[in-house]
Tab-separated table of C-alpha atoms in Angstrom:
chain	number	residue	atom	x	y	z
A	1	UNK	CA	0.000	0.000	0.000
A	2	UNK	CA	3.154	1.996	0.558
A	3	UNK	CA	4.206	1.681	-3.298
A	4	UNK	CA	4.004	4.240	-6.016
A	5	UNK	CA	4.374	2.630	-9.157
A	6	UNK	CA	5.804	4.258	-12.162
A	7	UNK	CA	5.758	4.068	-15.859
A	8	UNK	CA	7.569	3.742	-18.046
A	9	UNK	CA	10.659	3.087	-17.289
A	10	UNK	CA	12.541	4.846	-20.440
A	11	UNK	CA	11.238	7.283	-22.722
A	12	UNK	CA	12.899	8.788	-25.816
A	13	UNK	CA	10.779	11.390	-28.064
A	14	UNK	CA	11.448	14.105	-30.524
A	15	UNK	CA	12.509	17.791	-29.759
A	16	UNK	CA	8.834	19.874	-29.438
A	17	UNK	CA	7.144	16.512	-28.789
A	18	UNK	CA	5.090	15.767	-25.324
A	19	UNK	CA	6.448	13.178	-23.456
A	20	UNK	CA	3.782	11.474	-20.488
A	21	UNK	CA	4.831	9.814	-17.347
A	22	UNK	CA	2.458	8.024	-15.185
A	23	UNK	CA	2.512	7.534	-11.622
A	24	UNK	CA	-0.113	5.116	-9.492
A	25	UNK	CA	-0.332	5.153	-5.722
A	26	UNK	CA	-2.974	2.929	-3.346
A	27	UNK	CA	-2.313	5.089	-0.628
A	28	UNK	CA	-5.849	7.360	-0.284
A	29	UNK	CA	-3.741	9.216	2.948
A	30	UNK	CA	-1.448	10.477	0.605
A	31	UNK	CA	-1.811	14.735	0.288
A	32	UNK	CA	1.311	15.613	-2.076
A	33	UNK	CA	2.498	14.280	-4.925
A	34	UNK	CA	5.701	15.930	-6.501
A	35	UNK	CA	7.670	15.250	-9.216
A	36	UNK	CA	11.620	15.533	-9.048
A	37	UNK	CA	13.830	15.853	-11.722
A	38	UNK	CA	17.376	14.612	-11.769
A	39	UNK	CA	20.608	15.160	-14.140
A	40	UNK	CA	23.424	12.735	-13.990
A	41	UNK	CA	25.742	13.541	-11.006
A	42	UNK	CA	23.486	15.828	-9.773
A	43	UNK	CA	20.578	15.631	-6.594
A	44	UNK	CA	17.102	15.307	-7.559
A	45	UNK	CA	15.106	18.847	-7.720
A	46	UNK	CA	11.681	19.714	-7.195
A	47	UNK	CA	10.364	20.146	-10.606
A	48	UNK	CA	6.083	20.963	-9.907
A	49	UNK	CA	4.056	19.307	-7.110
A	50	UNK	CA	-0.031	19.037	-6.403
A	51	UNK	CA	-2.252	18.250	-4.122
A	52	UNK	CA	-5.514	15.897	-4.402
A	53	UNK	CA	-8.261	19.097	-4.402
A	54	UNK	CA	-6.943	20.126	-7.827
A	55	UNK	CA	-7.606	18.121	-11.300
A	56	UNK	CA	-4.402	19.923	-12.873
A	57	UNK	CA	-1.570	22.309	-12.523
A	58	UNK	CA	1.064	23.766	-14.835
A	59	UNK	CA	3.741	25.399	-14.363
A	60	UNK	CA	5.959	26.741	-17.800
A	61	UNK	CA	5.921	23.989	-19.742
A	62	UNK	CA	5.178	21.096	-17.217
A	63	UNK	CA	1.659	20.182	-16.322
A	64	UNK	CA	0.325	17.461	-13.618
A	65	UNK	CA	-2.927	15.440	-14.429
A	66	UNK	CA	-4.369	14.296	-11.523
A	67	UNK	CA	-6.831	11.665	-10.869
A	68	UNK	CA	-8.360	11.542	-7.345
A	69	UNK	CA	-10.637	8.291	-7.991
A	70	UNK	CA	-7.975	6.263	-10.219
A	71	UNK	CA	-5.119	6.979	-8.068
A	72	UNK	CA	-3.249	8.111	-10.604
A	73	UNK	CA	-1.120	11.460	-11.982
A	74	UNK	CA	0.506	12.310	-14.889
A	75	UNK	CA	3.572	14.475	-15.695
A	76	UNK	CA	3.119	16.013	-19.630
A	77	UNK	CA	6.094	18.290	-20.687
A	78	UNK	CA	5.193	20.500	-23.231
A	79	UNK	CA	7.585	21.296	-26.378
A	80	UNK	CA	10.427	19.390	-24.970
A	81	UNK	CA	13.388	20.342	-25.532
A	82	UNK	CA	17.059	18.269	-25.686
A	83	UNK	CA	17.822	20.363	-22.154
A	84	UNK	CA	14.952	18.571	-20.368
A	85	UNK	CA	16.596	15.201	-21.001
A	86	UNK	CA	17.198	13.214	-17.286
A	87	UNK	CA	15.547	11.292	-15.154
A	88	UNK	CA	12.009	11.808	-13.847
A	89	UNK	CA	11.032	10.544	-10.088
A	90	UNK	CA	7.059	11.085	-8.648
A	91	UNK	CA	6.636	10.558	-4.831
A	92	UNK	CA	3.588	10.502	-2.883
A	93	UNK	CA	3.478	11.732	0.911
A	94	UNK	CA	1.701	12.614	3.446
A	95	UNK	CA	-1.406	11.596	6.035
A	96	UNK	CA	-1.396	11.820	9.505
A	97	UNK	CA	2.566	10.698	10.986
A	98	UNK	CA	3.498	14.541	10.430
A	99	UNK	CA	6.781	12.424	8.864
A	100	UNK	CA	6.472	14.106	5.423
A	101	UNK	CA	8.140	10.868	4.133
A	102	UNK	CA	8.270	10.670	0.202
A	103	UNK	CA	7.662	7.216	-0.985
A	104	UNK	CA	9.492	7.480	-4.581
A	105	UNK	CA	8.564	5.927	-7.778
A	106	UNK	CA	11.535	4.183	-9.961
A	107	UNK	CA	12.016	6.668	-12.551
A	108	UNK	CA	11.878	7.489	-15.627
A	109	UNK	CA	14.650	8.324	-17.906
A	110	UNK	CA	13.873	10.867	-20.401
A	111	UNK	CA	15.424	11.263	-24.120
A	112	UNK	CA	14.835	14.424	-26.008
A	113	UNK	CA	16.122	13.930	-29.125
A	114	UNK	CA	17.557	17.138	-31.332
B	1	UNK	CA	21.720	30.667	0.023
B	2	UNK	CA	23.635	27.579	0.486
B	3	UNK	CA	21.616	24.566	-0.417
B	4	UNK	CA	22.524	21.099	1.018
B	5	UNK	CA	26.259	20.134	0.771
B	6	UNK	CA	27.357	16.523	1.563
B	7	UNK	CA	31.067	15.028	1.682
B	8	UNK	CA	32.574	13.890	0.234
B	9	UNK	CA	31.592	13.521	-2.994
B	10	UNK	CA	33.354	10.007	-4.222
B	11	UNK	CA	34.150	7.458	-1.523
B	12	UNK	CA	35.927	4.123	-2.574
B	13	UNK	CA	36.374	2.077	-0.020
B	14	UNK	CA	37.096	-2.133	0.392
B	15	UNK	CA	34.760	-4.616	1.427
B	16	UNK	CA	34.874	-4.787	5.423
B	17	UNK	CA	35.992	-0.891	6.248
B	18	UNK	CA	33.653	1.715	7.843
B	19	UNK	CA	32.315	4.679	5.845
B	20	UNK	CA	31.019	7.946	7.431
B	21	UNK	CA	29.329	9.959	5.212
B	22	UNK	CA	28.184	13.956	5.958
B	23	UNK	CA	25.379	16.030	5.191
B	24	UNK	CA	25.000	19.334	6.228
B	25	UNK	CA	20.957	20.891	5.435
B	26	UNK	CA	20.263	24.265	4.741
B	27	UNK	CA	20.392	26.515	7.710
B	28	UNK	CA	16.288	26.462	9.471
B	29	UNK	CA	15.590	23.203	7.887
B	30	UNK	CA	14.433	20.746	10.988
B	31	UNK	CA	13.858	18.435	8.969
B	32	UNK	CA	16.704	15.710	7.583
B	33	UNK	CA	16.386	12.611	5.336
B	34	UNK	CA	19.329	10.130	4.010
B	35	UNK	CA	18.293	7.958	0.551
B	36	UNK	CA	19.836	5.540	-0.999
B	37	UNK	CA	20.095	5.094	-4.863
B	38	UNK	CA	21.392	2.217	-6.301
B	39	UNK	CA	22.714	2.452	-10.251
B	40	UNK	CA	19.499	2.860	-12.223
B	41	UNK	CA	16.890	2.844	-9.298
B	42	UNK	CA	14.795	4.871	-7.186
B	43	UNK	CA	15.549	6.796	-4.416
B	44	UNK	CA	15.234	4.310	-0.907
B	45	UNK	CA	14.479	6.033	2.242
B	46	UNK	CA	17.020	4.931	4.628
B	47	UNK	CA	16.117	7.660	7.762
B	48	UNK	CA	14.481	10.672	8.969
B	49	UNK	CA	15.612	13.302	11.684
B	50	UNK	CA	13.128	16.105	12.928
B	51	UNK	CA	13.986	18.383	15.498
B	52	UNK	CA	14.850	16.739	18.953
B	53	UNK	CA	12.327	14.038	18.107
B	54	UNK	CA	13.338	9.956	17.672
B	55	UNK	CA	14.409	9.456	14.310
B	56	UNK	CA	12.783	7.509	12.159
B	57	UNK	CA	14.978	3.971	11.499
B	58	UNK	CA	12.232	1.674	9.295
B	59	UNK	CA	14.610	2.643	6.150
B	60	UNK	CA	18.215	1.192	7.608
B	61	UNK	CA	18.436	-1.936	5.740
B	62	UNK	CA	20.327	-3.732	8.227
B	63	UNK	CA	22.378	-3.272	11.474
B	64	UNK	CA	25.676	-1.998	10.063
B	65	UNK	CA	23.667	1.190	8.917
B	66	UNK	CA	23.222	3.870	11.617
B	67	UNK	CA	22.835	7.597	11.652
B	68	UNK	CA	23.071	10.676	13.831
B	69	UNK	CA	22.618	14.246	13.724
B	70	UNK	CA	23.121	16.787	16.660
B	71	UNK	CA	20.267	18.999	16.894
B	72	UNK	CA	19.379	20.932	13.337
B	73	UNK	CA	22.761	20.575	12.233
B	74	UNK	CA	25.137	17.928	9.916
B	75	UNK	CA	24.465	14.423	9.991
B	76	UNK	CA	26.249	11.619	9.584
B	77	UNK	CA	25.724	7.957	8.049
B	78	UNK	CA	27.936	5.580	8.983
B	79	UNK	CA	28.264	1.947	7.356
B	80	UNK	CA	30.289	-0.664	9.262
B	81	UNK	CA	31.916	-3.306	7.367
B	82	UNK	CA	30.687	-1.936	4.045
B	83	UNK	CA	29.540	-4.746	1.446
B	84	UNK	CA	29.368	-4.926	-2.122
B	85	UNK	CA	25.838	-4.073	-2.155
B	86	UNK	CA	26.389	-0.736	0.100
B	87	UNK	CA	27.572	0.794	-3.281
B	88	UNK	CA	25.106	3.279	-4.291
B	89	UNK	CA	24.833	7.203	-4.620
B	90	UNK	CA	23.907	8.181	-0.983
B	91	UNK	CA	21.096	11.594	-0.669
B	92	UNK	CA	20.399	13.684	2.019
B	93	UNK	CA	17.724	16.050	2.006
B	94	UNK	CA	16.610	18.529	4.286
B	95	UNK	CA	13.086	20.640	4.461
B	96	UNK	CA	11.686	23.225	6.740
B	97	UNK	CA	9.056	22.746	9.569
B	98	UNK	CA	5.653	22.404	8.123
B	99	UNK	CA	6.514	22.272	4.420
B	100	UNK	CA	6.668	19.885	2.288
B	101	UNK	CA	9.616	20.134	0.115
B	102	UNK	CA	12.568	18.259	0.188
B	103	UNK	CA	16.209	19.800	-0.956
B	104	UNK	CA	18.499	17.332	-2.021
B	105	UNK	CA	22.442	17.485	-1.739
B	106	UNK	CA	24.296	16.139	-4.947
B	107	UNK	CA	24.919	12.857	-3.250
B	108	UNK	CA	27.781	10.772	-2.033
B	109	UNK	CA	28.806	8.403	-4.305
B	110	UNK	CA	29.915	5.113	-2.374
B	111	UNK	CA	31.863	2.214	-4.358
B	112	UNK	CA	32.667	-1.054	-2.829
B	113	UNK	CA	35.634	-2.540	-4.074
């Protein structure tokens, strides 16, 4: 129940096309649900994050989908460019421990092609 | 500001040796995590430190793995006769009281020889 499952694994797509990454959680206590992005060598960074009382949010050219009743959210990336090439992580936290633990999906690494 | 800084950056180290590993969180931030990321994987939680509160252990994969931090300061993560397996890029992130993001160093790369 802890899990967030992520898909897919690898993704490669062409510059200005719109690359989706999907994220499932079972966890209804969960309240936050970021996304991270990471480049080689480098610590993950908070890319865009939402909460469960919104459907959507964008921010530049990244936009969460989220789906209260499926358990699901979405990461689209808009006109993507070679620069946005790295690895995608979701993570879910939250309910009632205070903890503000991240449980992390497994990634996805991202290909823009020129 | 200064964001997270850990140290170092590259340990190699052979199979049976200690490790300590440092992490020092942005100045304010109560709130300290270490991760573990193994070649191609997700990020593990390993532990979590807030304030003068027990820290959470349900992360540390086995007995050889502790932790410690003194107050709101650095932390360290120490591995006792390190294995093959221990060799993994090693996160800490820190995050302020009552919010929810997490800042995350650039990692300590451990290898195993």
């Amino acid at each position: 129940q802890q899990q967030v499952k992520q898909s897919p694994q690898s993704l490669i797509v062409q510059k200005g096309g719109i690359p989706i990454i999907n994220c499932a959680y079972e966890n209804t206590a969960f309240d936050y649900f970021p996304w991270y992005q990471q480049f080689p060598g480098k610590g993950p960074a908070l890319l865009i994050a939402i909460r469960p009382d919104v459907s959507e949010k964008k921010e530049g050219r990244f936009t969460i989908s989220f789906n209260k009743s499926a358990k699901q959210f979405s990461l689209h990336i808009m006109d993507s460019q070679p620069g946005d090439s790295a690895t995608y992580f979701c993570a879910a936290s939250g309910g009632t421990s205070g903890t503000y633990k991240y449980i992390f999906g497994t990634g996805t690494r991202l290909k823009v092609l020129a | 500001g200064a964001g997270v800084s850990q140290s170092p950056s590259n340990k190699v180290t052979e199979k049976g040796k200690d490790v300590e590993l440092r992490c020092d969180p942005i100045s304010g931030h109560t709130a300290l995590y270490w991760y573990r990321q193994r070649l191609g994987q997700g990020l593990e939680f390993l532990i979590y430190f807030q304030g003068n509160s027990a820290p959470d252990k349900s992360g540390l994969p086995s007995d050889r793995f502790s932790a410690e931090r003194t107050g709101e300061s650095v932390s360290t993560l120490t591995i006792q006769r390190t294995q093959q397996e221990d060799s993994a890029v090693y996160l800490c992130a820190s995050r302020r009281l009552s919010y929810n993001e997490q800042f995350f160093g650039p990692g300590t790369r451990l290898t195993v020889l």
